[in-house]
PDB file of C-alpha atoms in Angstrom:
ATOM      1  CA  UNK K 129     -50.910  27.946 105.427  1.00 47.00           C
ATOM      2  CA  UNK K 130     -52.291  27.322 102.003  1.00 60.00           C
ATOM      3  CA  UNK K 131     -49.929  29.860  99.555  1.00 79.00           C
ATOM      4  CA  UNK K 132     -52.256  32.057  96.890  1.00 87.00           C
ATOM      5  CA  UNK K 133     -50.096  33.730  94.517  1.00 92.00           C
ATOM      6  CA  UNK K 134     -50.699  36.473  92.228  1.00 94.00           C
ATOM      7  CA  UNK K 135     -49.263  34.123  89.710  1.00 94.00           C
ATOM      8  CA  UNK K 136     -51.415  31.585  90.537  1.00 93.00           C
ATOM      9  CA  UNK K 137     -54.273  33.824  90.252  1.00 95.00           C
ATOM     10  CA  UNK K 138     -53.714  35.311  87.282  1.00 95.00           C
ATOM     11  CA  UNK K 139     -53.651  31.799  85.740  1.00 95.00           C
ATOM     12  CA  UNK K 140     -57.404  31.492  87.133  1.00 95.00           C
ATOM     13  CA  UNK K 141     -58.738  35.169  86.145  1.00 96.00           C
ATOM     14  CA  UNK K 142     -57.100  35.995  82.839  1.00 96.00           C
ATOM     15  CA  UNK K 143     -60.192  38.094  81.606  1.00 96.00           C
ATOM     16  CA  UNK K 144     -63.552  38.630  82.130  1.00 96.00           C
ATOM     17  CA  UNK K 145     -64.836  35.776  80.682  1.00 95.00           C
ATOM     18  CA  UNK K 146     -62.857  33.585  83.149  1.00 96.00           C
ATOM     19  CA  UNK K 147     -64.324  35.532  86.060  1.00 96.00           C
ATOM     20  CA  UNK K 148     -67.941  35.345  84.732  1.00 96.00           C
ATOM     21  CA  UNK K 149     -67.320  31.823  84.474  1.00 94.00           C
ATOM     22  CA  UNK K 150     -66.350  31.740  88.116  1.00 95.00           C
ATOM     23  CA  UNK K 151     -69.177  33.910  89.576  1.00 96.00           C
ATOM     24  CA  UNK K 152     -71.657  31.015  87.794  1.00 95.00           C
ATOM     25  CA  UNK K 153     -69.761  28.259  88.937  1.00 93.00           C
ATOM     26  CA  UNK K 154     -70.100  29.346  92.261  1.00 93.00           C
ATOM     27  CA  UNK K 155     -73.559  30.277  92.410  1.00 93.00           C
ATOM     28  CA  UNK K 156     -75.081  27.565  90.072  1.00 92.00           C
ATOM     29  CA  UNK K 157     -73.016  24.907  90.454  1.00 89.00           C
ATOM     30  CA  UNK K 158     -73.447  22.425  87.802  1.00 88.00           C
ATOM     31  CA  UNK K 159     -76.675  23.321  86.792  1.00 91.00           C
ATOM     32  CA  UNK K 160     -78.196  20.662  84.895  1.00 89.00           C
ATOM     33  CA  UNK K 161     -81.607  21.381  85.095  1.00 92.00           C
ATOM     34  CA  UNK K 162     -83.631  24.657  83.769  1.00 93.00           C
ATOM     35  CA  UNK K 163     -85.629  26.294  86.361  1.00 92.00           C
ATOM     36  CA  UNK K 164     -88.588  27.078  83.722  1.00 92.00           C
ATOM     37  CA  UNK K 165     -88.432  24.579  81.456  1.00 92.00           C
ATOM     38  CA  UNK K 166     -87.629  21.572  83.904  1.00 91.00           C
ATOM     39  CA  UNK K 167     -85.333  19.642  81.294  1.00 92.00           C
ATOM     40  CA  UNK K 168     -83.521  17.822  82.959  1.00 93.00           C
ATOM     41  CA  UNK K 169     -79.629  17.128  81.494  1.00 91.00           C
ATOM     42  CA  UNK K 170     -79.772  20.703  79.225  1.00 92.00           C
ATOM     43  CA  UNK K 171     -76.468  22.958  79.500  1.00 92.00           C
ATOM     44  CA  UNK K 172     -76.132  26.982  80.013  1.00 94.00           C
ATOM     45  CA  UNK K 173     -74.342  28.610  77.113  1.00 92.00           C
ATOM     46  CA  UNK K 174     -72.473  32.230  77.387  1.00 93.00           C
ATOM     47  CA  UNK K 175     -74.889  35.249  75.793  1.00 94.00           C
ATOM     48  CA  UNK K 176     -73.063  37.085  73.591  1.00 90.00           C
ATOM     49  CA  UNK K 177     -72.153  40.514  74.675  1.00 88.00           C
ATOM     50  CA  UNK K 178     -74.142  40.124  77.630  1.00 92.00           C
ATOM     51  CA  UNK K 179     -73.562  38.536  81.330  1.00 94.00           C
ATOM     52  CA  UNK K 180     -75.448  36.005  81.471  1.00 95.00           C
ATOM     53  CA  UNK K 181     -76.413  32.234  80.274  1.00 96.00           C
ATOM     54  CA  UNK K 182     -78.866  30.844  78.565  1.00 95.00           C
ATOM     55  CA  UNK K 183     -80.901  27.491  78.873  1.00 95.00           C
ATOM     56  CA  UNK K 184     -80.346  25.692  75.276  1.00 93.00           C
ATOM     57  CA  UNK K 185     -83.452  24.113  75.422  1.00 91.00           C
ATOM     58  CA  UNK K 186     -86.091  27.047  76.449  1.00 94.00           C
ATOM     59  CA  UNK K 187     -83.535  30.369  75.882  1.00 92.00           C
ATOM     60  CA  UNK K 188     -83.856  30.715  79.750  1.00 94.00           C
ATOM     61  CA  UNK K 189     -81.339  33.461  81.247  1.00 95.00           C
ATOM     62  CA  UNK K 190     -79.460  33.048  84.464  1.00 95.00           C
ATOM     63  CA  UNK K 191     -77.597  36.034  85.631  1.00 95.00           C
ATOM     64  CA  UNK K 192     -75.104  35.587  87.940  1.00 95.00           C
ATOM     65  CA  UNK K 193     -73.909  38.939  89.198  1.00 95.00           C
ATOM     66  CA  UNK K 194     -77.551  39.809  89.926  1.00 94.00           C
ATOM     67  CA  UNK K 195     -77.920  40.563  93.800  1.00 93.00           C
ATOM     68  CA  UNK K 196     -74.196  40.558  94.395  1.00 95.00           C
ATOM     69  CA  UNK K 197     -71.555  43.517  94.568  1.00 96.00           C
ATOM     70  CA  UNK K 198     -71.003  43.382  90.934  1.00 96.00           C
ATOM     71  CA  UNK K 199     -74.094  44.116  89.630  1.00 93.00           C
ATOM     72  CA  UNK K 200     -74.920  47.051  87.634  1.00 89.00           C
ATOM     73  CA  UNK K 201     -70.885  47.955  88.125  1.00 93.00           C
ATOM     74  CA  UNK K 202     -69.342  50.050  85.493  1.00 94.00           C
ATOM     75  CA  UNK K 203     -65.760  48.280  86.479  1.00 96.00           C
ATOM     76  CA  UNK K 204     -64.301  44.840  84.642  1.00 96.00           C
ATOM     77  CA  UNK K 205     -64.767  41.858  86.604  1.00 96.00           C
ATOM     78  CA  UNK K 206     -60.938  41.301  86.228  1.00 97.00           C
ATOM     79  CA  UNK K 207     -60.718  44.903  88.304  1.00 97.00           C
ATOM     80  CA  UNK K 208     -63.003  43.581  90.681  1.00 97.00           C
ATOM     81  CA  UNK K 209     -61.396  40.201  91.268  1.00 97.00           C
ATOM     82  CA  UNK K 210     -57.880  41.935  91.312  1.00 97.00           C
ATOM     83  CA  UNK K 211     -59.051  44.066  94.237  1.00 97.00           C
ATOM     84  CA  UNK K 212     -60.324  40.961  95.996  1.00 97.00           C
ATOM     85  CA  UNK K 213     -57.155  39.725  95.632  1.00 97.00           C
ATOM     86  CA  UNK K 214     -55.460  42.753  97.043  1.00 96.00           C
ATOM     87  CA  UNK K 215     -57.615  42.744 100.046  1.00 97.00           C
ATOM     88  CA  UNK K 216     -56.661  39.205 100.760  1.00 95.00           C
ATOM     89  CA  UNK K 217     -53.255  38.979 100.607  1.00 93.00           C
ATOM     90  CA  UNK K 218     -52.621  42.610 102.947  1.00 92.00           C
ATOM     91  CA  UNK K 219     -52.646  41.807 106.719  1.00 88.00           C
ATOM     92  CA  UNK K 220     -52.770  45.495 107.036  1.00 92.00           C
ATOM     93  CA  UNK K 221     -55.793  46.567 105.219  1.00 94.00           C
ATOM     94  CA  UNK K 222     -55.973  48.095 101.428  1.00 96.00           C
ATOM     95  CA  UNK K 223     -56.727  51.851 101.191  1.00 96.00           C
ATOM     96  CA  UNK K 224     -59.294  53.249  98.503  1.00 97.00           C
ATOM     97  CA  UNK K 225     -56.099  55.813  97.021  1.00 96.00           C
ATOM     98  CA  UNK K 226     -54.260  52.604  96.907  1.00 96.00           C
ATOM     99  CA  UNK K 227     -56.716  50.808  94.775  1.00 96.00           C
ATOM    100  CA  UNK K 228     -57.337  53.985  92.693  1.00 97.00           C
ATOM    101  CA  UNK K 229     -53.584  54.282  91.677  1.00 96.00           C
ATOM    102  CA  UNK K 230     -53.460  50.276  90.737  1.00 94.00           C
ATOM    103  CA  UNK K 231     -56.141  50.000  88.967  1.00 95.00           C
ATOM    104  CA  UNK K 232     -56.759  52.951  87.309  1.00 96.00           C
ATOM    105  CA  UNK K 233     -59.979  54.117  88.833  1.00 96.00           C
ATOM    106  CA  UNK K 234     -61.635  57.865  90.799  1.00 97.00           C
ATOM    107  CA  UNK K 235     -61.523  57.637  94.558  1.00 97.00           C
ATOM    108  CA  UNK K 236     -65.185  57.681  94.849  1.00 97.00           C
ATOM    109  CA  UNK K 237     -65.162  54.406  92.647  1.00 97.00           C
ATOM    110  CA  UNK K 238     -61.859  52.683  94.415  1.00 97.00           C
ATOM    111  CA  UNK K 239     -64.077  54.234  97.840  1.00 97.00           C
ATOM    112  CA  UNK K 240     -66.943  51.872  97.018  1.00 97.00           C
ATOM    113  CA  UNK K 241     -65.028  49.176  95.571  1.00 97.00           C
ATOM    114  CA  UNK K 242     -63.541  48.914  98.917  1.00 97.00           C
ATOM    115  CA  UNK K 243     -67.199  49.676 100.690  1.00 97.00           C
ATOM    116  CA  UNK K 244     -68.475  46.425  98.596  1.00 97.00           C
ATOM    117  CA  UNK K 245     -65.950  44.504  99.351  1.00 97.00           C
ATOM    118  CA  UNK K 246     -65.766  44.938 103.230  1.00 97.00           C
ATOM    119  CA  UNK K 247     -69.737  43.712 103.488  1.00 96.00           C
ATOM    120  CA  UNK K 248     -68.139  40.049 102.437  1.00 96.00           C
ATOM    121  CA  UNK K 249     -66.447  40.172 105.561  1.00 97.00           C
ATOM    122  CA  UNK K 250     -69.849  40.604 107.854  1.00 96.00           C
ATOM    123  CA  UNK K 251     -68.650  39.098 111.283  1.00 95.00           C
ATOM    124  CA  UNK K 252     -70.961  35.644 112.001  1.00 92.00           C
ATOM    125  CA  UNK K 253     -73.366  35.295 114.432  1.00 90.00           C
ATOM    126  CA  UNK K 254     -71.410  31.766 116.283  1.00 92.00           C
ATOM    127  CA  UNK K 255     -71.021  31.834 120.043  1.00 95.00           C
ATOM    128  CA  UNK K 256     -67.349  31.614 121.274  1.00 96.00           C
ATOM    129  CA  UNK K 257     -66.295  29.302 123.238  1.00 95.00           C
ATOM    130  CA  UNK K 258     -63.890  27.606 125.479  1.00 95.00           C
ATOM    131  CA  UNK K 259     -60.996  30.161 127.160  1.00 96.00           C
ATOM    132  CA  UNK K 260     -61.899  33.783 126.307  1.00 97.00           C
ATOM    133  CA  UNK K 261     -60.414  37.457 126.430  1.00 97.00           C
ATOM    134  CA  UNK K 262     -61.960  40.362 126.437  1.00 97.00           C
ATOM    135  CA  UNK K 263     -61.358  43.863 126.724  1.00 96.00           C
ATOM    136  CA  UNK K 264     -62.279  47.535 125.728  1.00 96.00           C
ATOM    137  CA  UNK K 265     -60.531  50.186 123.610  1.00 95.00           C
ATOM    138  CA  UNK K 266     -60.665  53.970 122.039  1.00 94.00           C
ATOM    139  CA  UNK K 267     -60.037  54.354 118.377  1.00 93.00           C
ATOM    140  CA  UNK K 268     -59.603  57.503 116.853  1.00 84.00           C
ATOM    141  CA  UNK K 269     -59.760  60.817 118.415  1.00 75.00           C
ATOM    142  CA  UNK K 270     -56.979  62.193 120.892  1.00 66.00           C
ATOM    143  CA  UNK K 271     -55.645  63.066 123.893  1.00 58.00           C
ATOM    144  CA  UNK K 272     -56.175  65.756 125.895  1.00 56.00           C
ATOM    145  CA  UNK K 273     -53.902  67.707 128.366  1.00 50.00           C
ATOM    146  CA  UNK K 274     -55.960  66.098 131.184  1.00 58.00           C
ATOM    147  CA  UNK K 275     -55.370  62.745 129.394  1.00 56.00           C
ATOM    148  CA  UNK K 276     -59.010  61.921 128.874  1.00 60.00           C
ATOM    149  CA  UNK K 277     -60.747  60.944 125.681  1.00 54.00           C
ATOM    150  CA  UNK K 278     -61.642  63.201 122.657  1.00 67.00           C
ATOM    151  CA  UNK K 279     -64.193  61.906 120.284  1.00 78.00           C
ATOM    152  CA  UNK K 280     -62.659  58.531 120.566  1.00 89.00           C
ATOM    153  CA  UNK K 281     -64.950  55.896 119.498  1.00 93.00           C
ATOM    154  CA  UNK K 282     -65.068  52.472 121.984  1.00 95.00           C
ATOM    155  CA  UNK K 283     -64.948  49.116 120.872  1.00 97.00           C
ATOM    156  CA  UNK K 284     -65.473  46.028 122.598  1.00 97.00           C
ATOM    157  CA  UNK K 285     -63.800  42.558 121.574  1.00 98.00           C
ATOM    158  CA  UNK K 286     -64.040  39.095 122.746  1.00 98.00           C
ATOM    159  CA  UNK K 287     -61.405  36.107 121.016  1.00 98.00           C
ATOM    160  CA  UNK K 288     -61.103  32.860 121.943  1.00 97.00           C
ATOM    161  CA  UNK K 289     -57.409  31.426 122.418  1.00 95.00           C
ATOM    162  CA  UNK K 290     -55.845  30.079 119.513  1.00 92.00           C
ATOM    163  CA  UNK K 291     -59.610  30.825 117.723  1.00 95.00           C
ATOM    164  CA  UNK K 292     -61.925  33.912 116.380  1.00 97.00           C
ATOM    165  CA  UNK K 293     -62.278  37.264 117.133  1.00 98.00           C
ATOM    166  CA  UNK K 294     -65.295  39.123 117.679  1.00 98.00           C
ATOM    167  CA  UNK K 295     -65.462  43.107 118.115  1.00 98.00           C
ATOM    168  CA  UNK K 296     -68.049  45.802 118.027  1.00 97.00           C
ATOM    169  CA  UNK K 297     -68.167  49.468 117.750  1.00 97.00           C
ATOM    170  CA  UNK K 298     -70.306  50.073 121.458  1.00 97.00           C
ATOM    171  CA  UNK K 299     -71.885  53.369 122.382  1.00 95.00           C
ATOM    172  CA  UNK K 300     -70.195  52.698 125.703  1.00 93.00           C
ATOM    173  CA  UNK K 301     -68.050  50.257 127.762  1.00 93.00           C
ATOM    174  CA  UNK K 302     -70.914  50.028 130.516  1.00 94.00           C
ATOM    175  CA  UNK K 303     -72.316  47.119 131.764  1.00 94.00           C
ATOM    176  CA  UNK K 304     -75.849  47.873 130.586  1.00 95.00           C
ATOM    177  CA  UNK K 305     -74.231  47.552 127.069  1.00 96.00           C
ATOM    178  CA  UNK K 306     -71.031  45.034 127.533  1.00 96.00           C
ATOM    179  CA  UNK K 307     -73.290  42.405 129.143  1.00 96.00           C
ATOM    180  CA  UNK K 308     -75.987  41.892 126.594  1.00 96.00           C
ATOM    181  CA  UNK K 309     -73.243  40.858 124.076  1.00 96.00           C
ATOM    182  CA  UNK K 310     -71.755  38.902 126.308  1.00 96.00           C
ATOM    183  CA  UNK K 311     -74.257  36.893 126.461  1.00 95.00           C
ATOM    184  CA  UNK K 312     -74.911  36.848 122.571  1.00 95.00           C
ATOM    185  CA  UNK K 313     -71.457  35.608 122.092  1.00 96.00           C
ATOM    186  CA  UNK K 314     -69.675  33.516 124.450  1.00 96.00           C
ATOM    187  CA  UNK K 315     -71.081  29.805 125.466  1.00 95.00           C
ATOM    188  CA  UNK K 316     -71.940  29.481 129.094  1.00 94.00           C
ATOM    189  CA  UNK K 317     -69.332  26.537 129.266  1.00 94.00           C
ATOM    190  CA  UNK K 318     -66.667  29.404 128.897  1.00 94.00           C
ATOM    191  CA  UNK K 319     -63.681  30.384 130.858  1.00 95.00           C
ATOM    192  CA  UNK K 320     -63.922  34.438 130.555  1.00 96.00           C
ATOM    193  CA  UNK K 321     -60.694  36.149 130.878  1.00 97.00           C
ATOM    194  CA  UNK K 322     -60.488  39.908 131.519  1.00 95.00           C
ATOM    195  CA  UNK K 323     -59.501  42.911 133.598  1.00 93.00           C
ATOM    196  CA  UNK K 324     -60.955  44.335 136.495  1.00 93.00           C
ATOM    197  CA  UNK K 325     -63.057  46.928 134.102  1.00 94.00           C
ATOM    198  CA  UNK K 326     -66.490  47.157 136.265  1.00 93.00           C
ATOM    199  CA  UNK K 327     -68.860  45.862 133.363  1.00 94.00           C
ATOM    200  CA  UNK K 328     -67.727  42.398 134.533  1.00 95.00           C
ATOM    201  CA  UNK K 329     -68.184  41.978 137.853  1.00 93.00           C
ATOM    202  CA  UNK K 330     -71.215  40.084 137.582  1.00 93.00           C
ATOM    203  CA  UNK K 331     -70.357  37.419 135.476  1.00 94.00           C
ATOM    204  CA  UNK K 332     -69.628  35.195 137.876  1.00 93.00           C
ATOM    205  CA  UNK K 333     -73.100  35.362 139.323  1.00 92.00           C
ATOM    206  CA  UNK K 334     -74.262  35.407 135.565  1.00 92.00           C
ATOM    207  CA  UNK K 335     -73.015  31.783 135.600  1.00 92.00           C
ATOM    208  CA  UNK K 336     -69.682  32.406 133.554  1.00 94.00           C
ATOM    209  CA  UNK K 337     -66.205  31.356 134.933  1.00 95.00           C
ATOM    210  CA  UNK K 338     -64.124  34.136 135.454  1.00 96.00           C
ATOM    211  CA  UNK K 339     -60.711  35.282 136.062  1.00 95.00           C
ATOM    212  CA  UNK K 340     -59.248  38.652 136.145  1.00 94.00           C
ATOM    213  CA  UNK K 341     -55.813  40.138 136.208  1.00 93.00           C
ATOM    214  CA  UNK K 342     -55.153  43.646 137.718  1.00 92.00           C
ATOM    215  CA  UNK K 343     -53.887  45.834 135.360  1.00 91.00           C
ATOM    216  CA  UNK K 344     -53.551  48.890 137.737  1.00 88.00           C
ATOM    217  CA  UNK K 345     -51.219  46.682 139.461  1.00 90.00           C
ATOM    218  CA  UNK K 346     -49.142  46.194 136.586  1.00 90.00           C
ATOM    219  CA  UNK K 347     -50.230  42.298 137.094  1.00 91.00           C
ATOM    220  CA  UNK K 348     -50.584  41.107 133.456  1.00 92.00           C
ATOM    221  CA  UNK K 349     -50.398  37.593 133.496  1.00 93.00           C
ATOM    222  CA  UNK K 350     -50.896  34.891 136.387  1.00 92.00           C
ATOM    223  CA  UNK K 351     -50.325  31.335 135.204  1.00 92.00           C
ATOM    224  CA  UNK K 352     -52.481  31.006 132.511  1.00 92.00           C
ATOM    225  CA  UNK K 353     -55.051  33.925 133.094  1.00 93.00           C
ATOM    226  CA  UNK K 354     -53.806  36.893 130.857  1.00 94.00           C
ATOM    227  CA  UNK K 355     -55.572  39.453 128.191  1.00 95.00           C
ATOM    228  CA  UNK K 356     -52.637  39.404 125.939  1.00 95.00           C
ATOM    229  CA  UNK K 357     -54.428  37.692 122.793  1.00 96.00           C
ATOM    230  CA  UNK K 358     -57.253  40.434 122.681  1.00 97.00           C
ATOM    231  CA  UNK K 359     -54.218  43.072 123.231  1.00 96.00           C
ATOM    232  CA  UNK K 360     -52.454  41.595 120.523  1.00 96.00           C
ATOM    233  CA  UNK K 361     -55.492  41.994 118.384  1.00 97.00           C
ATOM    234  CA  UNK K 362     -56.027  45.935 119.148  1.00 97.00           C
ATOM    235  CA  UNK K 363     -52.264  46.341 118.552  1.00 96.00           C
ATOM    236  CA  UNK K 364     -52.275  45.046 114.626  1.00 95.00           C
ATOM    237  CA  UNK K 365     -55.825  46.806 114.528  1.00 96.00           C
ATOM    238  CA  UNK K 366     -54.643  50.102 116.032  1.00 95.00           C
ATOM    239  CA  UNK K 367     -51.418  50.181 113.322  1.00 95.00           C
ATOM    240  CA  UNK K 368     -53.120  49.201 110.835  1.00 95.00           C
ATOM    241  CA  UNK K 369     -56.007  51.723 110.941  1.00 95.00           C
ATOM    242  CA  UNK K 370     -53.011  54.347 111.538  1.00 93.00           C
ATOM    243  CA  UNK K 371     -50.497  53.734 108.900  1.00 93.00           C
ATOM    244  CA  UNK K 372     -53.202  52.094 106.010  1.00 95.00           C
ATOM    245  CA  UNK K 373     -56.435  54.494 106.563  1.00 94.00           C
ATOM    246  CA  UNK K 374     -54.960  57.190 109.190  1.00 90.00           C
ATOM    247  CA  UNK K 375     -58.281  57.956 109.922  1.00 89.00           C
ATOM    248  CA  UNK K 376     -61.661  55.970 110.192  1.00 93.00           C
ATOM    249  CA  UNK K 377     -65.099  57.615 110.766  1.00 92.00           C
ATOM    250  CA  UNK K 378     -67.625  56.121 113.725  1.00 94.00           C
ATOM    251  CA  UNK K 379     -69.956  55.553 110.811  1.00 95.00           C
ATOM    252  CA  UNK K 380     -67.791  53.087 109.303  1.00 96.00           C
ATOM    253  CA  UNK K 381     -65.677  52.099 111.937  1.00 97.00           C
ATOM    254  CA  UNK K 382     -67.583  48.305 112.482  1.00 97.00           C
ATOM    255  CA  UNK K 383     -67.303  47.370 109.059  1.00 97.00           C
ATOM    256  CA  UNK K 384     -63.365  48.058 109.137  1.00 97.00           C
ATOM    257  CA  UNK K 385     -63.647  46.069 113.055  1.00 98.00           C
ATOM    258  CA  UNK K 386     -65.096  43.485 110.548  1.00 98.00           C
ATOM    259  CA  UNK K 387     -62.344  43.540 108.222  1.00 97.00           C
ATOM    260  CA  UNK K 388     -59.801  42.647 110.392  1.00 97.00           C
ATOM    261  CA  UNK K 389     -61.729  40.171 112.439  1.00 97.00           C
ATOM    262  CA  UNK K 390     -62.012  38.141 109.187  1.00 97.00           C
ATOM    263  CA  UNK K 391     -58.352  38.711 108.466  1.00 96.00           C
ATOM    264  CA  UNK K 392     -57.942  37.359 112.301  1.00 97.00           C
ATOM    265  CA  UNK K 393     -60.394  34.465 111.918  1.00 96.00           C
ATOM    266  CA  UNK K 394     -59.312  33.000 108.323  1.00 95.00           C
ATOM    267  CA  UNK K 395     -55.593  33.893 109.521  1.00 93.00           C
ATOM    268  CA  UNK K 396     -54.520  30.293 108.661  1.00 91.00           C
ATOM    269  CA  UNK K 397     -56.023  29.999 105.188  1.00 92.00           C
ATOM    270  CA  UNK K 398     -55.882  31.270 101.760  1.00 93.00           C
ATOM    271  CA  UNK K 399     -58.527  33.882 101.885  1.00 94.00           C
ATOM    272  CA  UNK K 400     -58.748  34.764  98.185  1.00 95.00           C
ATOM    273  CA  UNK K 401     -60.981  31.866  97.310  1.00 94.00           C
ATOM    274  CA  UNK K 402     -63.091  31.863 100.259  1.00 95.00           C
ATOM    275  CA  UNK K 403     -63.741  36.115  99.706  1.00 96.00           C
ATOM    276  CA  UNK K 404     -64.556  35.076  95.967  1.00 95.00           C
ATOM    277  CA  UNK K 405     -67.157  32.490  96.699  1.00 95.00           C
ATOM    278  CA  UNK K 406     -68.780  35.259  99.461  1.00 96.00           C
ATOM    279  CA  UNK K 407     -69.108  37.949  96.176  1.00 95.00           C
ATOM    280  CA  UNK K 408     -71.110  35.532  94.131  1.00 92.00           C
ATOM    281  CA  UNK K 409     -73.702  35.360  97.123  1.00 90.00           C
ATOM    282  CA  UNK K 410     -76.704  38.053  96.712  1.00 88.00           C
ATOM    283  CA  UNK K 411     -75.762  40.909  99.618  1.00 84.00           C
TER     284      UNK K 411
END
């Protein structure tokens, strides 16, 4: 795993100026050639006072935090890149109270700040593929005293072995609305692993191979067919949810599933640079 340190990023992001210079490197590239004027070979200098570059040859202005979370943002750049940073380095999740206290902000602002920064993490659209889990859960909400669900919201994840994670914030765990996604998101080539939860029982004839174990029979693994990745998953999501945010609403509940799905899927990489390059991309 590729170490990012704080040190090592606050060589890279000193100021603001450093962090401008980022968001147009990553955007532009190295622009060479003015979109109105058509020189080809002219350079971008830095307006003064303002955020944004202009053509040398024609005055043209480029703005780079146009379309992206930044724009028209009352907060530094160094704030924002700083709680970037803090959202990539935490394996549990950063909290909007935590954000306010380090950098000096009101809720509502560190609240948005963290609202921004989660649409980066947007799960993709890729099928998954080869040996699969999947499985349903409740988050939120309690337990009663007839130990049925209260306002608990159900989720629905798929992960491959040793690969990504998908999961999605379902109105139900039927089959009318587990199938369709099934289909949307694991390869027909795939070896489904799961329970004996009714939704699947027809995706054999669906064309899938699959396995079940029988949790009711406390049978959890059975040479190599098991659910214990996709369990493994809801356990770090379930504690983290509990001890960073306590409490997450249904309205916001996928884009906090899509949080840690990206922590899950880029769980092998420095994730500060590639969260960084996402911000400078119009959202």
């Amino acid at each position: 795993m590729s170490r990012y340190t704080f040190k090592r990023f606050q060589e890279l992001y000193p100021n603001d100026d450093a962090c401008l210079d980022k968001v147009f490197e990553n955007r532009f590239g190295d622009l060479t050639t003015c979109p109105k004027c058509g020189v080809i070979g002219t350079k971008f200098y830095r307006v003064k006072k303002r955020q944004c570059y202009a053509c040398m040859h024609c005055g043209y202005q480029l703005h780079p935090l146009a379309g992206t979370i930044f724009r028209k943002s009352h907060i530094s750049l160094t704030d924002w890149f700083y709680a970037i940073y803090q959202f990539s380095v935490s394996k549990n999740g950063v909290s909007a109270k935590e954000l306010e206290r380090s950098i000096g902000v009101t809720y509502k602002t560190a609240w948005r700040m963290c609202k921004q920064i989660r649409i980066l993490m947007a799960q993709e659209n890729e099928k998954l593929a080869g040996t699969v889990e999947m499985d349903e859960t409740y988050i939120g909400g309690r337990h009663n005293m007839h130990n049925k669900f209260t306002k608990k919201s159900p989720v629905f994840g798929i992960v491959e072995r040793n690969g990504r994670v998908k999961a999605e914030h379902v109105k139900s765990t039927g089959s009318r609305v587990l199938l369709p996604i099934i289909q949307e998101s694991v390869d027909m080539d795939s070896t489904i692993n799961s329970d004996e939860w009714g939704a699947y029982r027809t995706l054999a004839r669906r064309g899938y191979n699959h396995t079940t174990v029988n949790h009711s029979t406390l049978e959890y693994v059975r040479g190599n067919v098991h659910t214990n990745t996709i369990e493994g998953f809801w356990s770090q999501l379930k504690r983290s949810i509990d001890g960073t945010y306590h409490a997450v609403s249904p309205k916001y509940l996928q884009s906090y599933l899509n949080q840690f799905c990206f922590y899950y899927n880029f769980r092998d990489v420095a994730v500060c640079p590639i969260l960084l390059e996402l911000a400078t991309k119009p959202v």
